[in-house]
mmCIF file of C-alpha atoms in Angstrom:
data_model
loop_
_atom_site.group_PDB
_atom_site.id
_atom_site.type_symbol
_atom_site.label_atom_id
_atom_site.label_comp_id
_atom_site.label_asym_id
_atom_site.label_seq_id
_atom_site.Cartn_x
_atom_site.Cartn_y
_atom_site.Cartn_z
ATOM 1 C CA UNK P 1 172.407 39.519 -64.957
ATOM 2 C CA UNK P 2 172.645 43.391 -66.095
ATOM 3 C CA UNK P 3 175.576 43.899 -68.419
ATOM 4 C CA UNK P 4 178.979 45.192 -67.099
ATOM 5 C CA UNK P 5 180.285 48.275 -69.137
ATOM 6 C CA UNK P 6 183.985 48.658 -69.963
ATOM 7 C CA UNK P 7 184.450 52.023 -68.034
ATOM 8 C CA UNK P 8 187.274 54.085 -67.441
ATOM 9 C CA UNK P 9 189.799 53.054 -69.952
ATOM 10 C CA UNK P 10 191.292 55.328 -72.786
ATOM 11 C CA UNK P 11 190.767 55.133 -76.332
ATOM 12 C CA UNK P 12 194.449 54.485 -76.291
ATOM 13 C CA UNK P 13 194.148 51.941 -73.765
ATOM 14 C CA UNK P 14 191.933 49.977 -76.181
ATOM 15 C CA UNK P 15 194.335 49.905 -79.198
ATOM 16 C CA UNK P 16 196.258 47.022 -80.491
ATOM 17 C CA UNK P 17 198.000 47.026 -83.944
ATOM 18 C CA UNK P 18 198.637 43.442 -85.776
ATOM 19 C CA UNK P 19 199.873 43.020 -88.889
ATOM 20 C CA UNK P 20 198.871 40.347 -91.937
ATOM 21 C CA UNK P 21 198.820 37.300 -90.345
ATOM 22 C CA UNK P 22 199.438 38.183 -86.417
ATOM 23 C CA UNK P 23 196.481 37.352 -83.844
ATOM 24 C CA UNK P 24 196.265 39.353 -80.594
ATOM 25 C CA UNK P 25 193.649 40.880 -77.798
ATOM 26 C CA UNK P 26 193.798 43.643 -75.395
ATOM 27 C CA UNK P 27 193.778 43.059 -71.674
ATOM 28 C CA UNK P 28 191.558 44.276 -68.900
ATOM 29 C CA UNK P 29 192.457 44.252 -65.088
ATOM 30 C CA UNK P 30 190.189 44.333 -62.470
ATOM 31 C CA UNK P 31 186.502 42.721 -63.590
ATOM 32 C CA UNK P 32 184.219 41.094 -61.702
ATOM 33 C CA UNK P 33 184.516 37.092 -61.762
ATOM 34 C CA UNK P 34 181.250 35.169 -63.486
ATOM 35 C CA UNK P 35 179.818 38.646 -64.452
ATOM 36 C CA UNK P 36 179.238 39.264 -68.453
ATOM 37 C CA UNK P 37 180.211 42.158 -70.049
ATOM 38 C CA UNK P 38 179.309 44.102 -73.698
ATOM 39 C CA UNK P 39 182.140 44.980 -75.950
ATOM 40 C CA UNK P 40 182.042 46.687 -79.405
ATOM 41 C CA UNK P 41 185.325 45.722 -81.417
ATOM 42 C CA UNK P 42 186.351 48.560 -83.916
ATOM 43 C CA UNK P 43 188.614 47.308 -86.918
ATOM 44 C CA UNK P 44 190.493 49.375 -89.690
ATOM 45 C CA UNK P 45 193.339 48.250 -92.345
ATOM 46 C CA UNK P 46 194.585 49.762 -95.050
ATOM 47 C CA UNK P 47 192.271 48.903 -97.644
ATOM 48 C CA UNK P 48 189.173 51.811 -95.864
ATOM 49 C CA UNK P 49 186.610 49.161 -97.528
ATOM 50 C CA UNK P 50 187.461 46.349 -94.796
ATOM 51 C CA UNK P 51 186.931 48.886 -91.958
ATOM 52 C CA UNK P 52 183.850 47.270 -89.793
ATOM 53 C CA UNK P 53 182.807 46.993 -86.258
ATOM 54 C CA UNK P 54 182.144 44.242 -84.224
ATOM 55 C CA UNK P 55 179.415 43.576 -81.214
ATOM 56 C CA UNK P 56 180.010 40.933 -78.768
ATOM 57 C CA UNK P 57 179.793 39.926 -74.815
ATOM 58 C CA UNK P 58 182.280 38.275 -73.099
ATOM 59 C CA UNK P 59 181.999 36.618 -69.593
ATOM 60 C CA UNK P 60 184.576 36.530 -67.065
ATOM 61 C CA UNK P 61 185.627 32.845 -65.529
ATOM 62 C CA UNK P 62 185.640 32.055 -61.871
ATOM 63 C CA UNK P 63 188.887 31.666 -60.426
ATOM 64 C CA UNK P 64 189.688 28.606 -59.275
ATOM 65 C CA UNK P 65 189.391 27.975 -55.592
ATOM 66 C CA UNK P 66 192.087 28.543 -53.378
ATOM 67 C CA UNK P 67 191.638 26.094 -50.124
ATOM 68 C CA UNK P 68 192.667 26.411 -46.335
ATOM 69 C CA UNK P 69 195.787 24.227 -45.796
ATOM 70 C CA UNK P 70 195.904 25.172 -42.551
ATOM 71 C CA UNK P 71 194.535 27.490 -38.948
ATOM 72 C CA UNK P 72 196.519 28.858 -36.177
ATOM 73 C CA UNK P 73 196.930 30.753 -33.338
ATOM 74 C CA UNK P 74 199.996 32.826 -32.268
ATOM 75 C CA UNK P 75 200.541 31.344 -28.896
ATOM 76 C CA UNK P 76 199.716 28.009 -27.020
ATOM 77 C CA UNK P 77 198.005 29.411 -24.284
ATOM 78 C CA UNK P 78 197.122 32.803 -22.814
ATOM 79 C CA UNK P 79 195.772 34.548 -19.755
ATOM 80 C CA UNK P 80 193.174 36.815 -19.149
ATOM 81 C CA UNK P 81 191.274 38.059 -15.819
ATOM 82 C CA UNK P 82 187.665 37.156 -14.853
ATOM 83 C CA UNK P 83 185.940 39.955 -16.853
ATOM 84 C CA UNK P 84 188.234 41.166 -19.039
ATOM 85 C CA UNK P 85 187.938 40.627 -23.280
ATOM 86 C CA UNK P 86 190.353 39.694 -25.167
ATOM 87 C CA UNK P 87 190.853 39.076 -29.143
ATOM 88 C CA UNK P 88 191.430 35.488 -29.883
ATOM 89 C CA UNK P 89 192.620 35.740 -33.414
ATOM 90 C CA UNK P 90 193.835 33.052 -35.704
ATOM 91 C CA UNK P 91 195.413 32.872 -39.262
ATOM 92 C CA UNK P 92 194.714 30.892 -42.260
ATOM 93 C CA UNK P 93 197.200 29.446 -44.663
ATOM 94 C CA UNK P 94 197.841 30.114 -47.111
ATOM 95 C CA UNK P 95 197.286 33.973 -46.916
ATOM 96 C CA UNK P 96 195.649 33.958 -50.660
ATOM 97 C CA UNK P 97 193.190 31.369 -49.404
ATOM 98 C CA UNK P 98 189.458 31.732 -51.448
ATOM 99 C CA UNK P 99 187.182 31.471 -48.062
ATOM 100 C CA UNK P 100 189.698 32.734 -45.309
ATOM 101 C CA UNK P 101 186.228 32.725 -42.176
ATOM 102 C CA UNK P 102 186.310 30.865 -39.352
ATOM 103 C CA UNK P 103 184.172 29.969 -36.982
ATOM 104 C CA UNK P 104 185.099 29.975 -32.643
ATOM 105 C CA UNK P 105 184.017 27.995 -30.141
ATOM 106 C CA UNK P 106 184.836 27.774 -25.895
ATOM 107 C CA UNK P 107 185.089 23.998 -24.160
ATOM 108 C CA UNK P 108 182.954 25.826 -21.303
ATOM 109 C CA UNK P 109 181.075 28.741 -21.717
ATOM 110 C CA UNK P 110 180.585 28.819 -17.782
ATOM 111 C CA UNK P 111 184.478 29.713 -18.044
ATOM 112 C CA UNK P 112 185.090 32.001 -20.736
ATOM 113 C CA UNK P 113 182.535 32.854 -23.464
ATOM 114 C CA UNK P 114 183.387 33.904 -27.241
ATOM 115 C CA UNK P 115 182.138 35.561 -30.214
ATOM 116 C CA UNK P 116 181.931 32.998 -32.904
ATOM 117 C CA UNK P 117 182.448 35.285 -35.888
ATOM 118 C CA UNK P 118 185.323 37.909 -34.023
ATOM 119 C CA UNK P 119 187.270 35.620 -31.606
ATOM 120 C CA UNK P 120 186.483 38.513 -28.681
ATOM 121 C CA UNK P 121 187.056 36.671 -25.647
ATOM 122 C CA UNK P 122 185.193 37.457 -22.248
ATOM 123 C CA UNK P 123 186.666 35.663 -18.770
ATOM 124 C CA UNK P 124 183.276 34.835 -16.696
ATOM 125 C CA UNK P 125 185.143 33.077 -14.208
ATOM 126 C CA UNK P 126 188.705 31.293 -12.937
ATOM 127 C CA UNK P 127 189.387 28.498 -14.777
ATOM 128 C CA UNK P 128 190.717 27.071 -18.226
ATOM 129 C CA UNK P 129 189.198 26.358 -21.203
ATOM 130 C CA UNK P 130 190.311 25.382 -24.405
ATOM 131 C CA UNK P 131 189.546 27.966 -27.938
ATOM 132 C CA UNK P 132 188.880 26.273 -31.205
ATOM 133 C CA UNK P 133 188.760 28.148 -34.438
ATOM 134 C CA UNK P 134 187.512 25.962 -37.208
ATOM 135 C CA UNK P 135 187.615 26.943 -41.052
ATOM 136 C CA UNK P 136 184.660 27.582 -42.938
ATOM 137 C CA UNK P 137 186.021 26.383 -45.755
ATOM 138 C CA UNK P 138 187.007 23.021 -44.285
ATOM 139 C CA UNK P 139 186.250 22.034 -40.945
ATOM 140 C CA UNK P 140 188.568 19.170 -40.582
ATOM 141 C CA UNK P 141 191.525 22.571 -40.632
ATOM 142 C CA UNK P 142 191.035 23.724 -36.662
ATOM 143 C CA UNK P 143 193.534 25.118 -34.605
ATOM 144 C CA UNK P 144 192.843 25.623 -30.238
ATOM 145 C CA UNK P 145 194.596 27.366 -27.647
ATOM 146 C CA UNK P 146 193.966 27.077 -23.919
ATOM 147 C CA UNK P 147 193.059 30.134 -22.449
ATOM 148 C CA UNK P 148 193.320 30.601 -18.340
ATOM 149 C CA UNK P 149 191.109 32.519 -16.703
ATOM 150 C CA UNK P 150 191.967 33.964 -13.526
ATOM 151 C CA UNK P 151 190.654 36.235 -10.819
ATOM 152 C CA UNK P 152 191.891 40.052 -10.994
ATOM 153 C CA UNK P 153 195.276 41.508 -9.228
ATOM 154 C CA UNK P 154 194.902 43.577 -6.461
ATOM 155 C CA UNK P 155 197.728 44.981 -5.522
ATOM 156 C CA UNK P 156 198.765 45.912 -1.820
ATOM 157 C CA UNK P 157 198.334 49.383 -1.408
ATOM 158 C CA UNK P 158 199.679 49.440 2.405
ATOM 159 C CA UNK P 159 200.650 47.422 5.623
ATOM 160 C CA UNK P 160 199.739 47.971 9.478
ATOM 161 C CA UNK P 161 201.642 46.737 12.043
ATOM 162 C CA UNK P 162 202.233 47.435 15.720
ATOM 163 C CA UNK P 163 203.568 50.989 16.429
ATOM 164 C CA UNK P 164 205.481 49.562 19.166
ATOM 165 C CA UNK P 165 205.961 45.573 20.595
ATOM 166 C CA UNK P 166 207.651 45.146 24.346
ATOM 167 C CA UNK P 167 209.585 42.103 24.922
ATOM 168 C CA UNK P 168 211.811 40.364 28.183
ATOM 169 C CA UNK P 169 215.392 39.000 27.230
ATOM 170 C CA UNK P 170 214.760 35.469 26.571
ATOM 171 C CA UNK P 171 211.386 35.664 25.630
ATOM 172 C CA UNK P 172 209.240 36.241 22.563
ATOM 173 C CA UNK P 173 206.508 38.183 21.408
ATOM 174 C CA UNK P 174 204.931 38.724 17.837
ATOM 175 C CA UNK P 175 203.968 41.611 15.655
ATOM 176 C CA UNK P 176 200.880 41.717 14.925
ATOM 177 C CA UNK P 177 200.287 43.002 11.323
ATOM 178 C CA UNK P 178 198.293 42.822 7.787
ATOM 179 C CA UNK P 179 198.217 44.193 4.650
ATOM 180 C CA UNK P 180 195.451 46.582 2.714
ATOM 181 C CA UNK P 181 193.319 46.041 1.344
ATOM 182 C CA UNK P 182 191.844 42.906 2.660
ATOM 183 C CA UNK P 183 191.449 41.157 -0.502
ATOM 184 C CA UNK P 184 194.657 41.893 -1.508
ATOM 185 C CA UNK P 185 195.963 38.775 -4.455
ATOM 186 C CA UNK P 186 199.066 38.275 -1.878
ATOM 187 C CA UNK P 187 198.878 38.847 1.272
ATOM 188 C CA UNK P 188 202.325 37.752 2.504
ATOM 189 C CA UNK P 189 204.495 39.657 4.392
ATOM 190 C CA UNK P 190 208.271 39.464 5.364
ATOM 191 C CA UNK P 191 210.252 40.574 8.982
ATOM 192 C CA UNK P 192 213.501 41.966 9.367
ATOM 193 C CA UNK P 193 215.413 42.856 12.242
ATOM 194 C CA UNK P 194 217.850 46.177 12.214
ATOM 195 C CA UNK P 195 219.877 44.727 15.100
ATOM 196 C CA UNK P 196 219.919 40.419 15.290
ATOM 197 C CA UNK P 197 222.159 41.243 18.316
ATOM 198 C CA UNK P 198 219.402 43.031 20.265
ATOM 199 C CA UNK P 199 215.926 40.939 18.806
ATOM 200 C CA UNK P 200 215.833 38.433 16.156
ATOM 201 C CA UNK P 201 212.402 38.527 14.159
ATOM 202 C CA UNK P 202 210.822 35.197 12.611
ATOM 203 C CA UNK P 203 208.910 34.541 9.396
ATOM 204 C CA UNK P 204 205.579 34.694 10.945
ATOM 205 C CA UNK P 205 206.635 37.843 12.948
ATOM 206 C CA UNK P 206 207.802 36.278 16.600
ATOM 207 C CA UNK P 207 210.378 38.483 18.243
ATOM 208 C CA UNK P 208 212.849 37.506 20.196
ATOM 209 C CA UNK P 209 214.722 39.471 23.099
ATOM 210 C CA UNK P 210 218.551 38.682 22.700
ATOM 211 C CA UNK P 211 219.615 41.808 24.975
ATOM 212 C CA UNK P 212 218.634 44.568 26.183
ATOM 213 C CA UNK P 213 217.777 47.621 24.104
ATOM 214 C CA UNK P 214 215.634 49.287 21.701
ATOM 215 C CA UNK P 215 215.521 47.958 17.637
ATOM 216 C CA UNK P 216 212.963 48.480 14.431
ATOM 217 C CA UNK P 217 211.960 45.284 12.856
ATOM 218 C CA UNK P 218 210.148 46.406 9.262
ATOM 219 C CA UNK P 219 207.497 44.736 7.924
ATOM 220 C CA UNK P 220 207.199 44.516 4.128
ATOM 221 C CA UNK P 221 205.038 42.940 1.807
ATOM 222 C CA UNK P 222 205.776 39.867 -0.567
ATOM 223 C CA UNK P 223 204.099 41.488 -3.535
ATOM 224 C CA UNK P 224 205.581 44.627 -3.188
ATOM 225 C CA UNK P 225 209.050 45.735 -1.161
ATOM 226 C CA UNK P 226 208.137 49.263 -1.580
ATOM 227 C CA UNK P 227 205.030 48.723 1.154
ATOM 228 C CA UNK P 228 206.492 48.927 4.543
ATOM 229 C CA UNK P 229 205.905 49.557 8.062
ATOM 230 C CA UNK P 230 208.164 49.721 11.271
ATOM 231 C CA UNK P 231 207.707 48.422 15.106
ATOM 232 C CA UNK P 232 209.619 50.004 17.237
ATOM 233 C CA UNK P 233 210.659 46.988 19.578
ATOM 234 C CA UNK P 234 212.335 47.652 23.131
ATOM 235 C CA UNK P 235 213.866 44.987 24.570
ATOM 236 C CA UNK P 236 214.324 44.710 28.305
ATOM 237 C CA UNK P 237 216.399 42.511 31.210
ATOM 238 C CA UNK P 238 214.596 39.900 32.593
#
């Protein structure tokens, strides 16, 4: 191993006085553990003819080792779409740990997949599988989370429905309507009448003709009030 040199410290940095009797050193911060290292000792008293200099090496210890008490994650369980990444990152107690690495695995790689070094996260498909992040240090300190995967949102971006619906006092018809797009997540959709004393509108869009007149029913959809459309309904005597 190539001798370490003591660089970058001051003459005055290197200085300690003692007197008749005392014993003392000089401190250095920041070496390298198990790594040896010259010194030259310079020594001077009052009496000039006991002035000498000293050669020597030194070698640093190792530290003791520091183990892992412990491996989490942050959260139980977490979410992510098919095809999206996400970091699955867990901590190591104590912080000041030697060997802080871990190691991730996935229950089912058909589900989610993982980098074993990073903890990135890719959905392949719905599901849920659990995440395991072992330590390095000591593999019996392990921590998991379950991580869902499901299919994407798509949002509903508009409704259709029947411009206009014609329907006898007494009788029924229904609205015939849908959202966009077609694979919308939710596709539900909710009825309401303006005037229950003229038509009365069911869940599933049925109308039916109380009296005689004209009334809007709007259609709007489960995921998202803000989508609407409007049937003009006219109600007529039997």
């Amino acid at each position: 191993m190539a001798d370490q040199k003591f660089d970058g410290y001051s003459k005055d940095d290197l200085t300690k006085k003692l007197v008749d009797g005392e014993t003392g050193g000089v401190t250095f911060d920041n070496l390298k553990p198990v790594t040896d290292y010259d010194f030259v000792a310079t020594y001077a008293g009052q009496d000039p003819t006991k002035a000498g200099t000293d050669l020597g090496k030194v070698t640093t210890a190792n530290p003791p080792k520091i183990a892992v008490t412990g491996v989490k994650f942050g959260e139980d369980s977490t979410n992510i779409d098919v095809g999206e990444t996400k970091d699955l990152v867990a901590t190591v107690s104590p912080d000041n740990a030697t060997n802080k690495a871990l190691k991730y695995s996935t229950s089912d790689a058909t589900i989610a997949i993982i980098d074993a070094d990073s903890g990135s996260t890719k959905g392949i498909k719905a599901g849920s599988v659990t995440i395991t992040a072992t330590s390095v240090d000591d593999a019996s300190k392990k921590a998991t989370v379950t991580l869902n995967v499901q299919k994407p949102t798509v949002n509903v971006t508009g409704i259709t429905a029947d411009k206009t619906l014609n329907v006898d006092v007494g009788k029924t018809a229904k609205i015939t309507a849908s959202v966009q797009p077609d694979n919308a997540t939710d596709k539900g959709l909710a009825f309401a009448s303006e005037d229950a004393t003229i038509a009365t509108v069911d869940a599933d869009g049925t109308v039916h003709g109380v009296k005689a007149g004209k009334v809007n029913v709007t259609v709007s959809a489960h995921a998202d009030g803000s989508k609407t459309a409007t049937t003009a309904v006219t109600v007529t005597a039997a």
